[in-house]
């Protein structure tokens, strides 16, 4: 049973370019989460999605960042016009359900974005 | 709102020493509590969890007990190894739906174990 799959693992972008990070949840999981880890900091929640729905985007920057989880295919975190401050590790996670019942959230190995 | 506070590192121990990493939380209701571990250059791995008061999570020699009265979930290991060197994150997940569905993390505690 494959875990949460993220790609690319490492991505280098020049300032002003777009970055697209992909995440395939674990089999049977319909809830996806994106977190960002800045250097020397903990993980910060960005967005929580179900298929075709954004449940909570309270952690997403207001501009340049967007996320989707279409009916078919992986979840995509998109960062437009990247700046150096976007350099971070972006972690995707999935769970079979939302809060309650002790539903465990499982993480992918992360995508490391470097903006040069 | 919900929050997690864990002891700041770095923590440096000798091999076979006893480890405690403190974690306290603030939450409404009865959240689920987790410890995740991140080895250098890797993603987060679930280490252990507890879903209700007085539950004890355990894995790989690590233990943590869900203490409702002290709102704590301290991580302990009786004898650490060099291979335990990593960053440890305490986290909670709210008991209710909506925005409570995501994990709230502490800032992480870096552990270095010397041979």
PDB file of C-alpha atoms in Angstrom:
ATOM      1  CA  UNK A   1       0.000   0.000   0.000  1.00  0.00           C
ATOM      2  CA  UNK A   2       1.808   3.084  -1.239  1.00  0.00           C
ATOM      3  CA  UNK A   3       2.016   6.012   1.100  1.00  0.00           C
ATOM      4  CA  UNK A   4       1.406   9.642   0.306  1.00  0.00           C
ATOM      5  CA  UNK A   5       3.320  10.388  -2.887  1.00  0.00           C
ATOM      6  CA  UNK A   6       4.691  13.823  -3.608  1.00  0.00           C
ATOM      7  CA  UNK A   7       6.548  15.084  -6.619  1.00  0.00           C
ATOM      8  CA  UNK A   8       8.827  16.580  -7.467  1.00  0.00           C
ATOM      9  CA  UNK A   9      10.993  15.960  -4.410  1.00  0.00           C
ATOM     10  CA  UNK A  10      13.190  18.908  -5.254  1.00  0.00           C
ATOM     11  CA  UNK A  11      12.302  21.869  -7.418  1.00  0.00           C
ATOM     12  CA  UNK A  12      14.367  24.901  -8.318  1.00  0.00           C
ATOM     13  CA  UNK A  13      12.647  27.958  -9.725  1.00  0.00           C
ATOM     14  CA  UNK A  14      13.815  31.439 -10.630  1.00  0.00           C
ATOM     15  CA  UNK A  15      12.041  34.404  -9.123  1.00  0.00           C
ATOM     16  CA  UNK A  16       8.856  35.128 -11.027  1.00  0.00           C
ATOM     17  CA  UNK A  17       8.329  31.583 -12.288  1.00  0.00           C
ATOM     18  CA  UNK A  18       5.540  29.246 -11.278  1.00  0.00           C
ATOM     19  CA  UNK A  19       5.918  26.208  -9.052  1.00  0.00           C
ATOM     20  CA  UNK A  20       3.522  23.270  -9.124  1.00  0.00           C
ATOM     21  CA  UNK A  21       3.696  20.612  -6.475  1.00  0.00           C
ATOM     22  CA  UNK A  22       1.714  17.411  -6.778  1.00  0.00           C
ATOM     23  CA  UNK A  23       0.384  15.056  -4.162  1.00  0.00           C
ATOM     24  CA  UNK A  24      -1.334  11.700  -4.469  1.00  0.00           C
ATOM     25  CA  UNK A  25      -2.967  10.669  -1.184  1.00  0.00           C
ATOM     26  CA  UNK A  26      -2.848   7.211   0.265  1.00  0.00           C
ATOM     27  CA  UNK A  27      -5.279   4.757  -1.252  1.00  0.00           C
ATOM     28  CA  UNK A  28      -8.698   5.195   0.250  1.00  0.00           C
ATOM     29  CA  UNK A  29      -7.963   8.671   1.629  1.00  0.00           C
ATOM     30  CA  UNK A  30     -10.212  11.476   0.511  1.00  0.00           C
ATOM     31  CA  UNK A  31      -8.814  14.287   2.663  1.00  0.00           C
ATOM     32  CA  UNK A  32      -5.639  16.140   1.728  1.00  0.00           C
ATOM     33  CA  UNK A  33      -3.661  18.736   3.647  1.00  0.00           C
ATOM     34  CA  UNK A  34      -0.758  20.947   2.673  1.00  0.00           C
ATOM     35  CA  UNK A  35       1.782  22.229   5.182  1.00  0.00           C
ATOM     36  CA  UNK A  36       4.813  24.445   4.768  1.00  0.00           C
ATOM     37  CA  UNK A  37       8.018  24.168   6.721  1.00  0.00           C
ATOM     38  CA  UNK A  38      10.289  27.166   6.568  1.00  0.00           C
ATOM     39  CA  UNK A  39      13.969  26.714   7.478  1.00  0.00           C
ATOM     40  CA  UNK A  40      14.475  26.159  11.215  1.00  0.00           C
ATOM     41  CA  UNK A  41      10.727  26.372  11.870  1.00  0.00           C
ATOM     42  CA  UNK A  42       7.876  24.001  12.523  1.00  0.00           C
ATOM     43  CA  UNK A  43       5.134  23.067  10.155  1.00  0.00           C
ATOM     44  CA  UNK A  44       2.434  25.549   9.363  1.00  0.00           C
ATOM     45  CA  UNK A  45      -0.947  24.487   8.069  1.00  0.00           C
ATOM     46  CA  UNK A  46      -1.837  25.914   4.668  1.00  0.00           C
ATOM     47  CA  UNK A  47      -4.953  24.279   3.275  1.00  0.00           C
ATOM     48  CA  UNK A  48      -7.292  21.332   3.778  1.00  0.00           C
ATOM     49  CA  UNK A  49      -9.143  19.841   0.819  1.00  0.00           C
ATOM     50  CA  UNK A  50     -11.540  17.122  -0.071  1.00  0.00           C
ATOM     51  CA  UNK A  51     -12.274  16.027  -3.616  1.00  0.00           C
ATOM     52  CA  UNK A  52     -13.330  19.155  -5.531  1.00  0.00           C
ATOM     53  CA  UNK A  53     -13.753  21.150  -2.317  1.00  0.00           C
ATOM     54  CA  UNK A  54     -11.586  23.446  -0.245  1.00  0.00           C
ATOM     55  CA  UNK A  55     -12.556  22.858   3.367  1.00  0.00           C
ATOM     56  CA  UNK A  56     -10.186  25.265   5.095  1.00  0.00           C
ATOM     57  CA  UNK A  57      -7.673  27.610   3.475  1.00  0.00           C
ATOM     58  CA  UNK A  58      -7.039  29.774   6.502  1.00  0.00           C
ATOM     59  CA  UNK A  59      -3.284  29.146   6.296  1.00  0.00           C
ATOM     60  CA  UNK A  60      -2.865  30.046   2.642  1.00  0.00           C
ATOM     61  CA  UNK A  61      -1.231  33.343   1.724  1.00  0.00           C
ATOM     62  CA  UNK A  62      -3.836  35.591   0.141  1.00  0.00           C
ATOM     63  CA  UNK A  63      -1.950  36.040  -3.107  1.00  0.00           C
ATOM     64  CA  UNK A  64      -0.045  33.812  -5.538  1.00  0.00           C
ATOM     65  CA  UNK A  65      -0.932  30.548  -3.770  1.00  0.00           C
ATOM     66  CA  UNK A  66      -3.735  28.207  -4.786  1.00  0.00           C
ATOM     67  CA  UNK A  67      -4.606  24.570  -4.265  1.00  0.00           C
ATOM     68  CA  UNK A  68      -6.955  22.090  -5.809  1.00  0.00           C
ATOM     69  CA  UNK A  69      -7.921  18.468  -5.427  1.00  0.00           C
ATOM     70  CA  UNK A  70      -9.861  17.478  -8.540  1.00  0.00           C
ATOM     71  CA  UNK A  71     -12.208  14.551  -8.875  1.00  0.00           C
ATOM     72  CA  UNK A  72      -9.531  12.687 -10.797  1.00  0.00           C
ATOM     73  CA  UNK A  73      -5.813  13.014 -10.317  1.00  0.00           C
ATOM     74  CA  UNK A  74      -3.526  14.383  -7.645  1.00  0.00           C
ATOM     75  CA  UNK A  75      -3.865  17.448  -5.499  1.00  0.00           C
ATOM     76  CA  UNK A  76      -1.895  20.413  -6.811  1.00  0.00           C
ATOM     77  CA  UNK A  77      -0.365  23.261  -4.834  1.00  0.00           C
ATOM     78  CA  UNK A  78       0.422  26.099  -7.193  1.00  0.00           C
ATOM     79  CA  UNK A  79       2.633  29.072  -6.420  1.00  0.00           C
ATOM     80  CA  UNK A  80       2.695  31.824  -8.995  1.00  0.00           C
ATOM     81  CA  UNK A  81       5.470  34.378  -9.403  1.00  0.00           C
ATOM     82  CA  UNK A  82       7.655  32.761  -6.777  1.00  0.00           C
ATOM     83  CA  UNK A  83       9.866  34.851  -4.521  1.00  0.00           C
ATOM     84  CA  UNK A  84      12.873  33.836  -2.421  1.00  0.00           C
ATOM     85  CA  UNK A  85      10.708  33.728   0.704  1.00  0.00           C
ATOM     86  CA  UNK A  86       8.729  30.851  -0.829  1.00  0.00           C
ATOM     87  CA  UNK A  87      11.780  28.595  -0.486  1.00  0.00           C
ATOM     88  CA  UNK A  88      10.656  25.899   1.922  1.00  0.00           C
ATOM     89  CA  UNK A  89       9.673  22.289   2.254  1.00  0.00           C
ATOM     90  CA  UNK A  90       6.050  21.681   1.335  1.00  0.00           C
ATOM     91  CA  UNK A  91       4.468  18.631   2.861  1.00  0.00           C
ATOM     92  CA  UNK A  92       1.300  16.970   1.739  1.00  0.00           C
ATOM     93  CA  UNK A  93      -0.669  14.725   4.050  1.00  0.00           C
ATOM     94  CA  UNK A  94      -3.815  12.661   3.800  1.00  0.00           C
ATOM     95  CA  UNK A  95      -6.357  10.988   6.013  1.00  0.00           C
ATOM     96  CA  UNK A  96      -9.410   8.813   5.494  1.00  0.00           C
ATOM     97  CA  UNK A  97     -11.677  11.300   7.268  1.00  0.00           C
ATOM     98  CA  UNK A  98     -11.726  14.568   9.121  1.00  0.00           C
ATOM     99  CA  UNK A  99     -11.217  15.246  12.806  1.00  0.00           C
ATOM    100  CA  UNK A 100     -12.600  12.856  15.337  1.00  0.00           C
ATOM    101  CA  UNK A 101     -12.343   9.088  15.643  1.00  0.00           C
ATOM    102  CA  UNK A 102      -8.594   9.507  15.946  1.00  0.00           C
ATOM    103  CA  UNK A 103      -8.171   9.616  12.196  1.00  0.00           C
ATOM    104  CA  UNK A 104      -4.450   9.693  11.679  1.00  0.00           C
ATOM    105  CA  UNK A 105      -2.892  12.038   9.171  1.00  0.00           C
ATOM    106  CA  UNK A 106      -0.062  10.530   7.125  1.00  0.00           C
ATOM    107  CA  UNK A 107       2.609  12.662   5.505  1.00  0.00           C
ATOM    108  CA  UNK A 108       4.471  12.450   2.261  1.00  0.00           C
ATOM    109  CA  UNK A 109       8.221  12.920   2.057  1.00  0.00           C
ATOM    110  CA  UNK A 110       7.906  16.531   1.038  1.00  0.00           C
ATOM    111  CA  UNK A 111       8.794  18.736  -1.889  1.00  0.00           C
ATOM    112  CA  UNK A 112      11.718  21.066  -1.345  1.00  0.00           C
ATOM    113  CA  UNK A 113      11.313  24.296  -3.296  1.00  0.00           C
ATOM    114  CA  UNK A 114      14.317  26.517  -3.821  1.00  0.00           C
ATOM    115  CA  UNK A 115      13.846  29.911  -5.420  1.00  0.00           C
ATOM    116  CA  UNK A 116      16.991  31.425  -6.908  1.00  0.00           C
TER     117      UNK A 116
ATOM    118  CA  UNK B   1      -7.939  28.455  19.517  1.00  0.00           C
ATOM    119  CA  UNK B   2      -5.994  25.221  19.631  1.00  0.00           C
ATOM    120  CA  UNK B   3      -2.265  25.351  20.246  1.00  0.00           C
ATOM    121  CA  UNK B   4       0.707  23.170  21.123  1.00  0.00           C
ATOM    122  CA  UNK B   5       3.757  24.161  23.144  1.00  0.00           C
ATOM    123  CA  UNK B   6       6.793  21.939  23.297  1.00  0.00           C
ATOM    124  CA  UNK B   7      10.146  22.398  24.908  1.00  0.00           C
ATOM    125  CA  UNK B   8      12.709  24.143  22.810  1.00  0.00           C
ATOM    126  CA  UNK B   9      15.849  22.407  21.784  1.00  0.00           C
ATOM    127  CA  UNK B  10      18.288  21.469  20.841  1.00  0.00           C
ATOM    128  CA  UNK B  11      18.572  18.594  23.257  1.00  0.00           C
ATOM    129  CA  UNK B  12      21.890  16.759  23.336  1.00  0.00           C
ATOM    130  CA  UNK B  13      22.182  13.434  25.128  1.00  0.00           C
ATOM    131  CA  UNK B  14      24.654  10.622  25.390  1.00  0.00           C
ATOM    132  CA  UNK B  15      23.681   7.204  24.117  1.00  0.00           C
ATOM    133  CA  UNK B  16      21.563   5.208  26.614  1.00  0.00           C
ATOM    134  CA  UNK B  17      20.452   8.357  28.445  1.00  0.00           C
ATOM    135  CA  UNK B  18      16.814   8.933  29.408  1.00  0.00           C
ATOM    136  CA  UNK B  19      14.822  11.273  27.183  1.00  0.00           C
ATOM    137  CA  UNK B  20      11.899  13.525  28.026  1.00  0.00           C
ATOM    138  CA  UNK B  21      10.487  16.084  25.620  1.00  0.00           C
ATOM    139  CA  UNK B  22       7.697  18.103  27.181  1.00  0.00           C
ATOM    140  CA  UNK B  23       4.526  18.954  25.291  1.00  0.00           C
ATOM    141  CA  UNK B  24       1.442  20.779  26.532  1.00  0.00           C
ATOM    142  CA  UNK B  25      -1.633  21.776  24.613  1.00  0.00           C
ATOM    143  CA  UNK B  26      -4.652  24.031  24.612  1.00  0.00           C
ATOM    144  CA  UNK B  27      -7.799  22.755  22.947  1.00  0.00           C
ATOM    145  CA  UNK B  28     -11.539  22.569  23.251  1.00  0.00           C
ATOM    146  CA  UNK B  29     -13.068  19.199  23.839  1.00  0.00           C
ATOM    147  CA  UNK B  30     -10.973  16.070  23.540  1.00  0.00           C
ATOM    148  CA  UNK B  31      -8.411  16.317  20.783  1.00  0.00           C
ATOM    149  CA  UNK B  32      -6.251  13.486  19.473  1.00  0.00           C
ATOM    150  CA  UNK B  33      -2.553  13.876  20.236  1.00  0.00           C
ATOM    151  CA  UNK B  34       0.420  12.820  18.153  1.00  0.00           C
ATOM    152  CA  UNK B  35       4.185  12.722  18.077  1.00  0.00           C
ATOM    153  CA  UNK B  36       5.842  12.884  14.677  1.00  0.00           C
ATOM    154  CA  UNK B  37       9.548  12.434  13.961  1.00  0.00           C
ATOM    155  CA  UNK B  38      11.529  13.985  11.126  1.00  0.00           C
ATOM    156  CA  UNK B  39      14.932  12.556  10.271  1.00  0.00           C
ATOM    157  CA  UNK B  40      17.373  14.805   8.403  1.00  0.00           C
ATOM    158  CA  UNK B  41      16.242  15.494   4.851  1.00  0.00           C
ATOM    159  CA  UNK B  42      13.098  13.415   5.180  1.00  0.00           C
ATOM    160  CA  UNK B  43       9.399  13.905   5.714  1.00  0.00           C
ATOM    161  CA  UNK B  44       7.410  13.406   8.881  1.00  0.00           C
ATOM    162  CA  UNK B  45       6.708   9.971  10.203  1.00  0.00           C
ATOM    163  CA  UNK B  46       4.055   9.230  12.746  1.00  0.00           C
ATOM    164  CA  UNK B  47       5.787   8.000  15.890  1.00  0.00           C
ATOM    165  CA  UNK B  48       2.827   7.436  18.200  1.00  0.00           C
ATOM    166  CA  UNK B  49      -0.617   8.725  19.036  1.00  0.00           C
ATOM    167  CA  UNK B  50      -3.307   8.785  21.712  1.00  0.00           C
ATOM    168  CA  UNK B  51      -6.944   9.549  21.124  1.00  0.00           C
ATOM    169  CA  UNK B  52      -8.417   9.876  24.615  1.00  0.00           C
ATOM    170  CA  UNK B  53      -7.473  10.746  28.149  1.00  0.00           C
ATOM    171  CA  UNK B  54      -5.126   8.315  29.923  1.00  0.00           C
ATOM    172  CA  UNK B  55      -4.281   6.546  26.659  1.00  0.00           C
ATOM    173  CA  UNK B  56      -0.619   5.679  26.296  1.00  0.00           C
ATOM    174  CA  UNK B  57       0.897   5.685  22.836  1.00  0.00           C
ATOM    175  CA  UNK B  58       4.069   3.693  22.311  1.00  0.00           C
ATOM    176  CA  UNK B  59       6.392   2.770  19.470  1.00  0.00           C
ATOM    177  CA  UNK B  60      10.093   1.947  19.055  1.00  0.00           C
ATOM    178  CA  UNK B  61      10.698   2.351  22.782  1.00  0.00           C
ATOM    179  CA  UNK B  62       9.070   5.793  22.892  1.00  0.00           C
ATOM    180  CA  UNK B  63       6.027   6.432  25.072  1.00  0.00           C
ATOM    181  CA  UNK B  64       3.653   9.293  25.736  1.00  0.00           C
ATOM    182  CA  UNK B  65       0.563   9.423  27.955  1.00  0.00           C
ATOM    183  CA  UNK B  66      -2.440  11.659  27.267  1.00  0.00           C
ATOM    184  CA  UNK B  67      -2.928  13.616  30.510  1.00  0.00           C
ATOM    185  CA  UNK B  68      -6.150  15.568  30.443  1.00  0.00           C
ATOM    186  CA  UNK B  69      -5.683  17.036  33.925  1.00  0.00           C
ATOM    187  CA  UNK B  70      -2.355  18.612  33.011  1.00  0.00           C
ATOM    188  CA  UNK B  71      -3.102  18.981  29.269  1.00  0.00           C
ATOM    189  CA  UNK B  72       0.189  17.272  28.510  1.00  0.00           C
ATOM    190  CA  UNK B  73       1.591  14.593  26.211  1.00  0.00           C
ATOM    191  CA  UNK B  74       5.253  14.313  27.131  1.00  0.00           C
ATOM    192  CA  UNK B  75       7.473  12.038  25.048  1.00  0.00           C
ATOM    193  CA  UNK B  76       9.810   9.668  26.886  1.00  0.00           C
ATOM    194  CA  UNK B  77      12.339   7.005  26.052  1.00  0.00           C
ATOM    195  CA  UNK B  78      14.344   5.081  28.591  1.00  0.00           C
ATOM    196  CA  UNK B  79      17.535   4.622  26.575  1.00  0.00           C
ATOM    197  CA  UNK B  80      18.187   6.676  23.458  1.00  0.00           C
ATOM    198  CA  UNK B  81      20.363   5.605  20.542  1.00  0.00           C
ATOM    199  CA  UNK B  82      22.363   7.586  18.031  1.00  0.00           C
ATOM    200  CA  UNK B  83      19.770   6.627  15.429  1.00  0.00           C
ATOM    201  CA  UNK B  84      17.113   8.544  17.412  1.00  0.00           C
ATOM    202  CA  UNK B  85      18.743  11.833  16.424  1.00  0.00           C
ATOM    203  CA  UNK B  86      15.975  13.758  14.675  1.00  0.00           C
ATOM    204  CA  UNK B  87      13.450  16.545  15.154  1.00  0.00           C
ATOM    205  CA  UNK B  88      10.379  15.591  17.165  1.00  0.00           C
ATOM    206  CA  UNK B  89       7.052  17.346  16.714  1.00  0.00           C
ATOM    207  CA  UNK B  90       4.117  17.236  19.071  1.00  0.00           C
ATOM    208  CA  UNK B  91       0.754  17.804  17.387  1.00  0.00           C
ATOM    209  CA  UNK B  92      -2.957  17.787  18.076  1.00  0.00           C
ATOM    210  CA  UNK B  93      -6.003  17.316  15.949  1.00  0.00           C
ATOM    211  CA  UNK B  94      -9.294  18.768  17.052  1.00  0.00           C
ATOM    212  CA  UNK B  95     -12.227  16.594  17.948  1.00  0.00           C
ATOM    213  CA  UNK B  96     -14.695  18.431  15.781  1.00  0.00           C
ATOM    214  CA  UNK B  97     -15.103  18.999  12.079  1.00  0.00           C
ATOM    215  CA  UNK B  98     -14.531  22.091  10.017  1.00  0.00           C
ATOM    216  CA  UNK B  99     -11.245  23.817  10.629  1.00  0.00           C
ATOM    217  CA  UNK B 100     -10.543  21.465  13.497  1.00  0.00           C
ATOM    218  CA  UNK B 101      -9.713  18.741  11.020  1.00  0.00           C
ATOM    219  CA  UNK B 102      -6.115  19.728  10.467  1.00  0.00           C
ATOM    220  CA  UNK B 103      -3.078  19.165  12.681  1.00  0.00           C
ATOM    221  CA  UNK B 104      -1.654  21.880  14.882  1.00  0.00           C
ATOM    222  CA  UNK B 105       2.083  21.426  15.441  1.00  0.00           C
ATOM    223  CA  UNK B 106       4.529  22.505  18.070  1.00  0.00           C
ATOM    224  CA  UNK B 107       7.730  24.126  16.857  1.00  0.00           C
ATOM    225  CA  UNK B 108       9.724  20.921  17.080  1.00  0.00           C
ATOM    226  CA  UNK B 109      12.558  19.778  19.318  1.00  0.00           C
ATOM    227  CA  UNK B 110      15.848  18.759  17.784  1.00  0.00           C
ATOM    228  CA  UNK B 111      17.471  15.804  19.498  1.00  0.00           C
ATOM    229  CA  UNK B 112      21.120  14.909  19.031  1.00  0.00           C
ATOM    230  CA  UNK B 113      22.418  11.707  20.562  1.00  0.00           C
ATOM    231  CA  UNK B 114      26.184  11.320  20.921  1.00  0.00           C
ATOM    232  CA  UNK B 115      27.885   7.919  21.026  1.00  0.00           C
TER     233      UNK B 115
END
